[in-house]
Amino acid sequence: MNNQIKHPKGDRILLLTNNILLTIIVLAIVGPLLYVFLSSFLEPNAIIRKGLSLNASDWSLEGYTRLFTDDTIVRGFINSLLYSTGFTIVTVLVCLFAGYTLSVEGLVGKKVFMVFFLFTMFFGGGLIPTYFVIRDLGMLNTIWAIILPGAVNVWFIILARTYFKAVPNELKEAARIDGASDLKIFFKIILPLSKPIIFVLALYAFIGQWNAYFDAMIYLDDRELHPLQLVLRSILIQNEVQPGMVADVEARNELMRISEMIRYSSIVIASLPLLIMYPFFQKYFEKGVMVGSLK
Amino acid sequence: MPVSKPAAATKLSKNLTYIKKNYILYLLIAPAVILTIIFKYIPIYGATIAFKDFSPIRGITGSEWVGFKHFTSFLTSPNFIEILMNTIKLSSFELLIGFPIPIILALMLNQLRKSSVKKNIQLALYAPHFISVVVVSGMVFLFLSPVGPINALLSTFLDKPISFMSDPDYFRSIYIWSGVWQGAGWASIVYVAALANVDPQLHEAATLDGASLLQRIWHIDLPTLKPVMAVLFILAAGGIMGIGFEKAYLLQTPMNSPSSEIIATYVYKRGLLAGDYSFATAVGLFNAVVNVILLGVVNQVVKKLNEGEGLV
């Protein structure tokens, strides 16, 4: 590292600027998150008006207690858990199966399959014809409308195929000589070797579904079925504070203050679990991207 | 052609024996094929209602053909130009700003010597990616509201709060920069991975030859990123017309719709909310076709610039 000394002056200025800029960028990303977190315990804008107060009376859990006096958030949480888990299982299985088939050398019809899948990445029938199909299958207001239509993820299939291709052919050949069937080879040899890719795909699928709202908005009318993101949308965007949360609030100002706190708390409740967990997954995400970029 | 006929026949029977012998492989891919047919290809057939006057009673096949009626009525409608321009402006600005930033970010991260520092910075940069688009939009609304923190900060300079969300002039900037905030760090991951493959000896040799940092970035780092950049650019440019419905719809308010109404939100409102199925499908189809054409054109252009290396 002592070649640092050899850096010409221009380079050193550039490196210094680089460090300063990166610091600013990190602050610009972390700042708003921190602001939301603190605001969920404080009266909105109190940080700006008074600075961070150490005065205990300025802090309150009212936003959170109000949020939990109504069961919509809890129900949304459970629904999201259900949808995301179901979606993850189906998507990962379907895409691993397809990816394995496409990874087999000399597969008859491989090109046809690839074109068949890739085409759907660039062209589709659009929102309304898709809605009709799902409606005609009787899947409106059922979990299937969330799980099945997006289960085939072409990008996942390509990732899985790339991974399986890297599994040494000798392994499969040896098993085949021992009389193992394709199915046995897949489940007994390939899958146990594929934990990293399974984990990566599962993470991508779960987080994608956890954060999605669009399909649920279109296909699930019934409020009881709404996932967390739709509940959040009504609180955050449509500014509908559920009646259960503010039943006893009379004055308009008081209502405004509380609904503001509820909105900040709901952001924290919805985002914190993933934000806390993601550093543990970080290396897997990077692995996933690398596998994908190798092609 | 008498010669090729038996050849073709043997090939076919050879393939059939292969399929029979390896039927399990085809069973494994079957779920993906079936789901794709049902949820991707049948809707493409269903899109024929764009050329029909769809009546719910008579169904897709029973409805009457009307040719390009819905297309012409969209192309000649007074808001066609506005919606089209909104779509093109929003996505091309997003591309122009959103595409280079992750590259610059990756080059900046690449200069960090200490890997622990780099890791922690990356940790912070990726974090917003794990927040949902609903929450990010909600944060935008909270921060930019007339009583929100941004206006509180600006209040020293302004006598009246700015109502960002109800002013069409701000919509594009809000959309694009909140997108940069959420996605640029995460998007840089691919470039960081590519830069990790650069042979450090190249940099050492160049330094010994007296190359400055900028010269080394220009002549060593950037050429390494070029293939990744080409592929990602084609994909992004091909998606220009397919700009995400999700966030535009969330950030839309009745007051900012002069700049926030894009084709995707229009299709949703006219189609599913107002029940104007055929018209909305025609608009969506128009969008999809323009998109595919764009993808082809961009692919060709990038191929020319990139010594024959394109996406397809």
XYZ file of C-alpha atoms in Angstrom:
607
model
C 0.000 0.000 0.000
C 3.006 2.318 0.123
C 2.603 3.119 -3.560
C 0.122 5.680 -2.214
C 3.147 7.968 -1.941
C 3.867 7.655 -5.612
C 0.473 9.087 -6.569
C 0.906 12.344 -8.446
C -0.661 15.411 -6.884
C -3.580 15.509 -9.311
C -4.511 11.981 -8.389
C -4.446 12.710 -4.699
C -6.845 15.632 -5.140
C -9.074 13.398 -7.215
C -9.057 10.646 -4.594
C -9.847 13.154 -1.861
C -12.770 14.549 -3.870
C -13.917 10.994 -4.439
C -13.980 10.260 -0.709
C -15.813 13.474 0.081
C -18.412 12.830 -2.616
C -18.977 9.268 -1.458
C -19.471 10.496 2.094
C -22.082 12.976 0.885
C -23.846 10.263 -1.116
C -23.953 7.922 1.866
C -25.363 10.713 4.035
C -27.995 11.468 1.397
C -29.096 7.848 1.504
C -28.920 7.213 5.222
C -30.229 10.646 6.241
C -33.817 10.241 5.060
C -34.005 6.749 6.574
C -32.799 8.039 9.904
C -35.215 10.955 9.714
C -38.137 8.578 9.179
C -37.012 6.378 12.044
C -36.717 9.278 14.498
C -39.928 10.910 13.313
C -41.842 7.770 14.126
C -41.074 8.452 17.816
C -41.274 12.225 17.687
C -43.754 14.804 16.664
C -43.231 15.411 12.922
C -40.717 18.115 12.085
C -39.702 18.325 15.724
C -36.199 17.361 14.639
C -36.026 20.323 12.319
C -37.614 22.793 14.696
C -35.931 21.786 17.899
C -33.131 19.468 16.918
C -32.861 16.046 18.467
C -34.454 16.465 21.829
C -33.311 14.512 24.842
C -36.391 15.637 26.658
C -38.377 12.494 27.368
C -41.724 14.252 26.954
C -41.030 14.827 23.249
C -40.766 11.117 22.580
C -43.779 8.902 22.231
C -44.864 5.530 20.984
C -48.274 6.828 20.063
C -47.774 6.212 16.342
C -47.043 2.573 16.973
C -49.774 1.979 19.521
C -52.343 3.596 17.213
C -51.107 1.470 14.331
C -51.675 -1.700 16.298
C -55.080 -0.813 17.731
C -56.436 -1.555 14.271
C -55.825 -5.020 12.913
C -55.356 -4.088 9.222
C -51.578 -3.845 9.497
C -51.281 -7.177 11.270
C -53.585 -8.818 8.761
C -51.597 -7.263 5.910
C -48.427 -8.642 7.414
C -49.852 -12.160 7.623
C -51.242 -11.964 4.086
C -47.906 -10.754 2.737
C -46.102 -13.565 4.506
C -48.487 -16.075 2.978
C -48.300 -14.669 -0.555
C -44.545 -14.210 -0.513
C -43.872 -17.693 0.815
C -46.254 -19.334 -1.627
C -44.904 -17.313 -4.538
C -41.316 -18.116 -3.599
C -41.918 -21.868 -3.431
C -43.778 -22.025 -6.744
C -41.446 -19.694 -8.656
C -38.248 -21.287 -7.456
C -39.463 -24.816 -8.240
C -40.835 -23.954 -11.668
C -37.732 -22.005 -12.658
C -35.256 -24.569 -11.299
C -37.020 -27.371 -13.201
C -37.051 -25.381 -16.431
C -33.482 -24.195 -15.927
C -32.294 -27.750 -15.406
C -33.930 -29.014 -18.588
C -32.430 -26.155 -20.576
C -28.984 -26.858 -19.124
C -28.887 -30.381 -20.531
C -26.513 -30.682 -23.458
C -27.994 -31.781 -26.723
C -31.596 -31.264 -25.562
C -33.892 -31.557 -28.536
C -35.919 -28.374 -28.951
C -33.705 -26.228 -26.726
C -33.735 -23.317 -29.146
C -37.503 -23.437 -29.489
C -37.912 -23.321 -25.723
C -35.500 -20.393 -25.377
C -37.264 -18.324 -28.035
C -40.611 -19.281 -26.494
C -39.550 -17.897 -23.094
C -37.425 -14.950 -24.214
C -40.178 -13.614 -26.456
C -42.366 -12.990 -23.408
C -39.683 -10.736 -21.935
C -40.206 -8.234 -24.712
C -43.776 -8.599 -25.850
C -47.016 -9.309 -24.084
C -50.742 -9.024 -24.465
C -50.990 -6.250 -21.955
C -52.880 -5.486 -18.803
C -56.467 -6.042 -19.862
C -56.190 -9.346 -21.762
C -54.151 -10.715 -18.837
C -56.817 -9.560 -16.408
C -59.461 -11.359 -18.488
C -57.535 -14.631 -18.389
C -57.186 -14.460 -14.631
C -60.821 -13.499 -14.185
C -62.036 -16.269 -16.502
C -59.993 -18.823 -14.574
C -61.906 -17.739 -11.475
C -58.745 -16.614 -9.728
C -59.895 -13.118 -8.738
C -59.762 -12.662 -4.978
C -57.703 -15.820 -4.544
C -54.068 -16.304 -3.691
C -53.525 -17.931 -7.134
C -53.833 -14.577 -8.893
C -50.781 -13.457 -6.939
C -48.766 -16.669 -7.143
C -49.232 -18.112 -10.619
C -49.107 -15.358 -13.279
C -45.600 -14.218 -12.336
C -44.231 -17.637 -11.443
C -42.276 -18.068 -14.672
C -39.420 -15.629 -14.387
C -37.290 -15.887 -17.513
C -34.369 -14.238 -15.820
C -34.503 -16.819 -12.990
C -34.554 -19.614 -15.559
C -31.434 -18.202 -17.207
C -29.696 -17.863 -13.832
C -30.565 -21.443 -12.905
C -29.496 -22.763 -16.292
C -26.154 -20.952 -16.037
C -25.587 -22.445 -12.627
C -26.509 -26.004 -13.617
C -24.279 -25.805 -16.677
C -21.320 -25.245 -14.392
C -21.987 -28.506 -12.542
C -19.355 -30.942 -13.849
C -20.755 -33.277 -16.471
C -18.766 -36.208 -15.080
C -20.971 -36.254 -12.003
C -24.103 -36.785 -14.054
C -22.409 -39.311 -16.311
C -21.164 -41.324 -13.358
C -24.638 -41.393 -11.841
C -26.151 -42.378 -15.169
C -23.764 -45.302 -15.489
C -24.837 -46.366 -12.025
C -28.355 -46.502 -13.388
C -29.821 -43.327 -11.935
C -32.752 -41.763 -13.793
C -32.820 -38.088 -14.835
C -35.194 -37.368 -12.003
C -32.937 -39.056 -9.491
C -29.890 -37.221 -10.843
C -31.721 -33.932 -10.511
C -32.992 -34.416 -6.979
C -30.136 -36.442 -5.505
C -27.099 -34.886 -7.173
C -27.870 -31.549 -8.780
C -30.168 -29.967 -6.198
C -27.948 -30.625 -3.166
C -25.101 -28.969 -5.068
C -27.291 -25.996 -5.916
C -28.030 -24.524 -2.523
C -26.462 -21.145 -3.359
C -28.564 -20.581 -6.468
C -31.719 -21.850 -4.748
C -31.084 -19.450 -1.895
C -30.411 -16.519 -4.225
C -33.548 -17.143 -6.301
C -35.649 -17.610 -3.176
C -34.407 -14.320 -1.733
C -35.062 -12.429 -4.949
C -38.524 -13.950 -5.271
C -39.497 -13.368 -1.662
C -38.365 -9.767 -1.513
C -39.861 -8.979 -4.903
C -43.243 -10.302 -3.836
C -43.038 -8.759 -0.384
C -42.570 -5.325 -1.922
C -45.104 -5.673 -4.743
C -48.548 -4.117 -4.722
C -49.761 -3.947 -8.310
C -51.140 -7.461 -8.820
C -52.856 -7.371 -5.452
C -54.412 -4.009 -6.308
C -55.861 -5.377 -9.536
C -56.820 -8.900 -8.575
C -57.813 -8.635 -4.909
C -60.846 -6.461 -4.239
C -61.487 -7.934 -0.850
C -59.795 -5.802 1.808
C -59.375 -8.810 4.056
C -56.986 -10.238 1.479
C -54.851 -7.136 1.029
C -51.104 -7.592 1.512
C -49.051 -5.216 3.613
C -48.093 -2.983 0.684
C -51.727 -2.243 -0.161
C -52.485 -1.450 3.473
C -49.482 0.863 3.456
C -50.644 2.461 0.259
C -53.949 3.401 1.829
C -52.193 4.821 4.891
C -49.261 6.521 3.143
C -50.532 7.618 -0.237
C -54.277 7.813 0.062
C -53.868 9.106 3.571
C -56.631 6.919 4.896
C -56.042 6.346 8.518
C -58.165 3.395 9.544
C -61.057 4.319 11.843
C -59.841 1.903 14.493
C -56.587 3.782 14.824
C -57.981 7.194 15.658
C -61.460 6.509 17.007
C -61.104 8.787 20.029
C -59.426 11.726 18.332
C -61.633 14.803 18.143
C -59.717 17.877 17.146
C -58.580 18.236 13.547
C -55.065 19.328 14.445
C -54.683 16.426 16.788
C -55.852 14.081 14.048
C -53.301 15.530 11.610
C -50.491 15.158 14.112
C -51.382 11.584 14.894
C -51.940 10.503 11.330
C -48.516 11.912 10.477
C -46.937 9.840 13.248
C -48.844 6.771 12.134
C -47.473 7.218 8.643
C -43.889 7.390 9.858
C -44.357 4.388 12.136
C -45.920 2.347 9.382
C -42.862 2.972 7.182
C -40.612 1.742 9.950
C -42.699 -1.333 10.643
C -42.840 -2.259 6.981
C -39.191 -1.631 6.124
C -37.195 -2.411 9.223
C -37.419 -6.218 9.082
C -35.912 -6.372 5.584
C -33.350 -3.653 6.291
C -32.142 -5.469 9.380
C -31.933 -8.826 7.659
C -30.397 -7.772 4.385
C -26.777 -7.261 5.539
C -26.719 -10.977 6.377
C -27.812 -11.801 2.850
C -25.645 -9.264 1.092
C -22.998 -11.685 -0.114
C -25.651 -13.931 -1.632
C -27.144 -11.067 -3.584
C -23.754 -10.224 -4.989
C -23.241 -13.862 -5.874
C -26.548 -13.891 -7.702
C -25.646 -10.871 -9.769
C -22.266 -12.356 -10.637
C -23.761 -15.634 -11.794
C -26.179 -13.637 -13.890
C -23.621 -11.365 -15.466
C -21.401 -14.262 -16.530
C -24.137 -15.452 -18.887
C -36.269 -32.884 -53.039
C -35.948 -36.632 -52.901
C -32.640 -36.646 -51.018
C -33.604 -34.519 -48.025
C -36.926 -36.217 -47.399
C -35.658 -39.419 -45.841
C -32.983 -37.386 -44.063
C -35.658 -35.217 -42.480
C -37.657 -38.276 -41.570
C -34.747 -39.941 -39.815
C -34.018 -36.720 -37.984
C -37.606 -36.536 -36.815
C -37.649 -40.126 -35.613
C -34.287 -39.604 -33.967
C -35.684 -36.607 -32.110
C -38.765 -38.578 -31.135
C -36.683 -41.373 -29.663
C -34.661 -38.746 -27.784
C -37.810 -37.202 -26.381
C -39.223 -40.612 -25.460
C -36.024 -41.602 -23.731
C -35.665 -38.299 -21.872
C -39.338 -37.557 -21.280
C -38.591 -36.600 -17.679
C -36.692 -33.545 -18.870
C -39.752 -32.422 -20.782
C -41.941 -33.053 -17.747
C -39.653 -30.834 -15.704
C -39.963 -27.936 -18.121
C -43.708 -28.500 -18.607
C -44.953 -26.353 -15.679
C -43.016 -23.346 -16.970
C -44.305 -23.916 -20.498
C -47.907 -24.340 -19.400
C -47.866 -21.269 -17.155
C -46.259 -19.221 -19.923
C -48.907 -20.292 -22.406
C -51.740 -19.472 -20.022
C -50.486 -16.176 -18.629
C -48.346 -14.839 -21.493
C -49.480 -16.289 -24.821
C -53.242 -16.486 -24.294
C -53.268 -12.762 -23.366
C -51.440 -12.060 -26.621
C -54.320 -13.775 -28.404
C -56.694 -11.823 -26.146
C -55.094 -8.620 -27.331
C -57.092 -9.063 -30.544
C -59.883 -7.244 -28.719
C -57.927 -4.116 -29.624
C -59.279 -4.677 -33.143
C -62.781 -5.456 -31.969
C -65.624 -3.820 -30.128
C -65.388 -6.010 -27.081
C -68.682 -6.972 -25.568
C -68.507 -8.883 -22.308
C -71.538 -10.955 -23.295
C -70.189 -12.143 -26.643
C -66.638 -12.694 -25.385
C -63.329 -12.269 -27.183
C -64.089 -14.520 -30.169
C -67.694 -13.404 -30.551
C -67.098 -9.665 -30.575
C -67.199 -7.794 -33.832
C -64.048 -6.817 -35.741
C -63.665 -3.066 -36.158
C -60.148 -2.837 -37.596
C -58.014 0.045 -36.433
C -60.902 2.089 -35.043
C -59.564 2.210 -31.487
C -56.032 2.960 -32.644
C -57.139 5.900 -34.757
C -59.353 7.199 -32.003
C -56.368 7.108 -29.627
C -53.963 8.630 -32.145
C -56.375 11.453 -32.913
C -57.580 12.049 -29.352
C -56.633 15.403 -27.844
C -54.579 13.900 -25.024
C -52.612 11.509 -27.260
C -49.687 13.897 -27.765
C -49.557 14.806 -24.093
C -49.567 11.210 -22.869
C -47.074 10.059 -25.467
C -44.735 12.940 -24.739
C -45.058 12.407 -20.989
C -44.129 8.756 -21.443
C -41.170 9.510 -23.697
C -39.897 12.422 -21.605
C -40.175 10.641 -18.288
C -38.410 7.522 -19.453
C -35.743 9.146 -21.593
C -34.802 11.550 -18.802
C -34.776 8.609 -16.455
C -32.452 6.771 -18.830
C -30.151 9.764 -19.354
C -29.784 10.380 -15.623
C -30.297 6.929 -14.219
C -28.040 5.011 -16.590
C -24.660 6.733 -16.063
C -24.936 7.269 -12.301
C -24.444 3.602 -11.293
C -21.388 3.442 -13.563
C -19.860 6.527 -11.988
C -20.717 5.170 -8.558
C -18.972 1.882 -9.313
C -15.864 3.689 -10.583
C -15.857 5.780 -7.410
C -16.239 2.733 -5.173
C -13.443 1.059 -7.081
C -11.023 3.728 -5.920
C -11.503 2.827 -2.264
C -8.460 0.991 -1.009
C -9.798 -0.405 2.250
C -12.202 -3.241 1.539
C -13.941 -2.903 4.913
C -14.794 0.740 4.189
C -15.959 -0.226 0.727
C -18.191 -2.950 2.155
C -19.837 -0.618 4.630
C -20.454 2.035 2.007
C -21.978 -0.557 -0.287
C -24.164 -1.723 2.562
C -25.597 1.783 2.846
C -25.872 2.272 -0.924
C -27.888 -0.907 -1.473
C -30.247 -0.402 1.470
C -32.955 1.645 -0.311
C -33.369 -1.166 -2.832
C -34.971 -3.253 -0.084
C -37.640 -0.675 0.610
C -40.830 -1.073 -1.359
C -41.915 1.372 -4.017
C -45.020 2.103 -1.931
C -42.882 3.119 1.030
C -40.525 5.221 -1.105
C -43.503 7.011 -2.617
C -44.952 7.456 0.844
C -41.670 8.994 1.994
C -41.751 11.326 -1.007
C -45.242 12.478 -0.047
C -44.273 12.984 3.598
C -41.009 14.787 2.873
C -42.392 17.046 0.177
C -45.733 17.910 1.744
C -46.350 21.610 2.458
C -45.778 20.907 6.165
C -43.001 18.396 5.579
C -39.291 18.628 6.400
C -38.139 19.901 2.991
C -40.492 22.852 3.179
C -39.514 23.379 6.808
C -35.909 23.654 5.678
C -36.793 25.919 2.782
C -38.980 28.140 4.937
C -36.008 30.356 5.768
C -35.756 31.341 2.105
C -39.381 31.174 1.027
C -42.425 32.940 2.403
C -44.790 30.254 1.135
C -44.370 26.457 1.095
C -44.022 24.758 -2.280
C -46.670 22.142 -2.968
C -44.356 19.802 -4.852
C -46.840 16.987 -5.335
C -49.561 19.083 -6.884
C -47.330 20.935 -9.312
C -46.790 19.224 -12.681
C -43.444 21.009 -13.061
C -41.883 18.994 -10.260
C -43.242 15.563 -11.088
C -40.476 14.431 -13.432
C -37.641 15.502 -11.135
C -39.328 13.884 -8.162
C -39.881 10.656 -10.057
C -36.362 10.459 -11.446
C -34.383 11.525 -8.394
C -36.345 9.376 -5.984
C -35.622 6.535 -8.398
C -31.916 7.379 -8.357
C -32.006 7.477 -4.556
C -33.608 4.058 -4.422
C -31.932 2.244 -7.273
C -28.561 3.684 -8.275
C -26.582 1.938 -5.537
C -28.086 -1.410 -6.283
C -27.631 -0.952 -10.037
C -23.926 -0.297 -9.506
C -23.435 -3.848 -8.186
C -23.018 -5.306 -11.699
C -20.348 -2.778 -12.602
C -18.551 -3.267 -9.294
C -18.482 -7.000 -10.016
C -17.105 -6.381 -13.507
C -14.402 -4.024 -12.196
C -13.291 -6.649 -9.703
C -12.092 -8.695 -12.675
C -9.637 -6.052 -13.863
C -6.069 -7.308 -13.549
C -4.336 -5.056 -10.977
C -1.095 -5.474 -12.927
C -2.601 -3.431 -15.738
C -3.029 -0.530 -13.329
C 0.460 -0.968 -11.879
C 2.060 -1.019 -15.298
C 0.111 2.042 -16.381
C 1.097 3.902 -13.214
C 4.761 3.117 -13.838
C 4.350 4.501 -17.343
C 3.140 7.713 -15.744
C -0.579 7.403 -16.437
C -2.764 9.546 -14.192
C -5.772 8.160 -12.355
C -8.197 9.628 -14.867
C -6.225 8.156 -17.755
C -6.259 4.757 -16.124
C -10.015 4.924 -15.525
C -10.534 5.970 -19.113
C -8.231 3.421 -20.734
C -8.488 0.460 -18.377
C -11.675 0.564 -16.267
C -14.165 1.900 -18.792
C -13.246 -0.550 -21.577
C -13.794 -3.367 -19.071
C -17.299 -2.121 -18.379
C -18.194 -1.631 -22.023
C -19.831 -5.025 -22.717
C -21.959 -4.841 -19.542
C -22.882 -1.263 -20.364
C -23.944 -2.235 -23.877
C -26.272 -5.008 -22.732
C -27.798 -2.964 -19.929
C -28.225 0.048 -22.176
C -30.093 -1.955 -24.797
C -32.374 -3.408 -22.155
C -33.001 -0.008 -20.580
C -33.550 1.760 -23.879
C -35.798 -1.045 -25.068
C -37.883 -0.471 -21.988
C -38.378 3.219 -22.684
C -42.053 2.840 -23.481
C -42.537 0.251 -20.784
C -41.737 2.665 -17.996
C -42.913 1.332 -14.699
C -46.539 1.802 -13.961
C -46.087 1.178 -10.284
C -44.345 4.309 -9.142
C -45.877 6.716 -11.619
C -49.302 5.650 -10.425
C -48.380 6.078 -6.769
C -46.883 9.530 -7.249
C -49.750 10.706 -9.402
C -52.164 13.282 -8.021
C -55.053 14.881 -9.887
C -53.088 18.129 -9.932
C -49.840 16.816 -11.378
C -51.479 14.634 -14.029
C -50.577 17.061 -16.892
C -47.066 15.661 -16.585
C -47.639 12.372 -14.758
C -50.232 10.733 -17.000
C -48.296 8.151 -18.999
C -49.485 5.376 -21.296
C -49.408 2.722 -18.568
C -51.495 4.717 -16.096
C -53.864 5.734 -18.871
C -54.418 2.100 -19.904
C -55.192 1.156 -16.311
C -57.666 3.955 -15.821
C -59.426 3.691 -19.175
C -59.402 -0.090 -19.149
C -59.891 -1.490 -15.692
C -61.388 1.506 -13.915
C -63.609 2.823 -16.700
C -64.260 -0.519 -18.432
C -63.202 0.731 -21.860
C -61.530 -2.612 -22.605
C -60.947 -2.518 -26.357
C -59.683 1.053 -26.401
C -57.290 0.497 -23.491
C -55.987 -2.706 -25.045
C -55.326 -0.855 -28.292
C -53.342 1.767 -26.390
C -51.374 -0.930 -24.602
C -50.686 -2.768 -27.848
C -49.512 0.431 -29.521
C -47.130 0.850 -26.614
C -45.828 -2.705 -26.807
C -45.210 -2.530 -30.546
C -43.336 0.766 -30.308
C -41.295 -0.807 -27.540
C -40.258 -3.827 -29.588
C -39.319 -1.603 -32.519
C -37.248 0.594 -30.204
C -35.485 -2.428 -28.789
C -34.547 -3.586 -32.275
C -33.293 -0.168 -33.343
C -31.230 0.390 -30.199
C -29.781 -3.100 -30.490
C -28.644 -2.378 -34.050
C -27.152 1.003 -33.134
C -25.275 -0.393 -30.139
C -24.022 -3.291 -32.267
C -22.560 -0.790 -34.739
C -20.887 1.241 -31.994
C -19.749 -1.785 -30.046
C -17.922 -3.706 -32.797
C -20.722 -6.115 -33.515
C -21.531 -6.993 -29.916
C -25.200 -6.536 -29.142
C -27.897 -8.277 -27.200
C -29.232 -10.404 -30.023
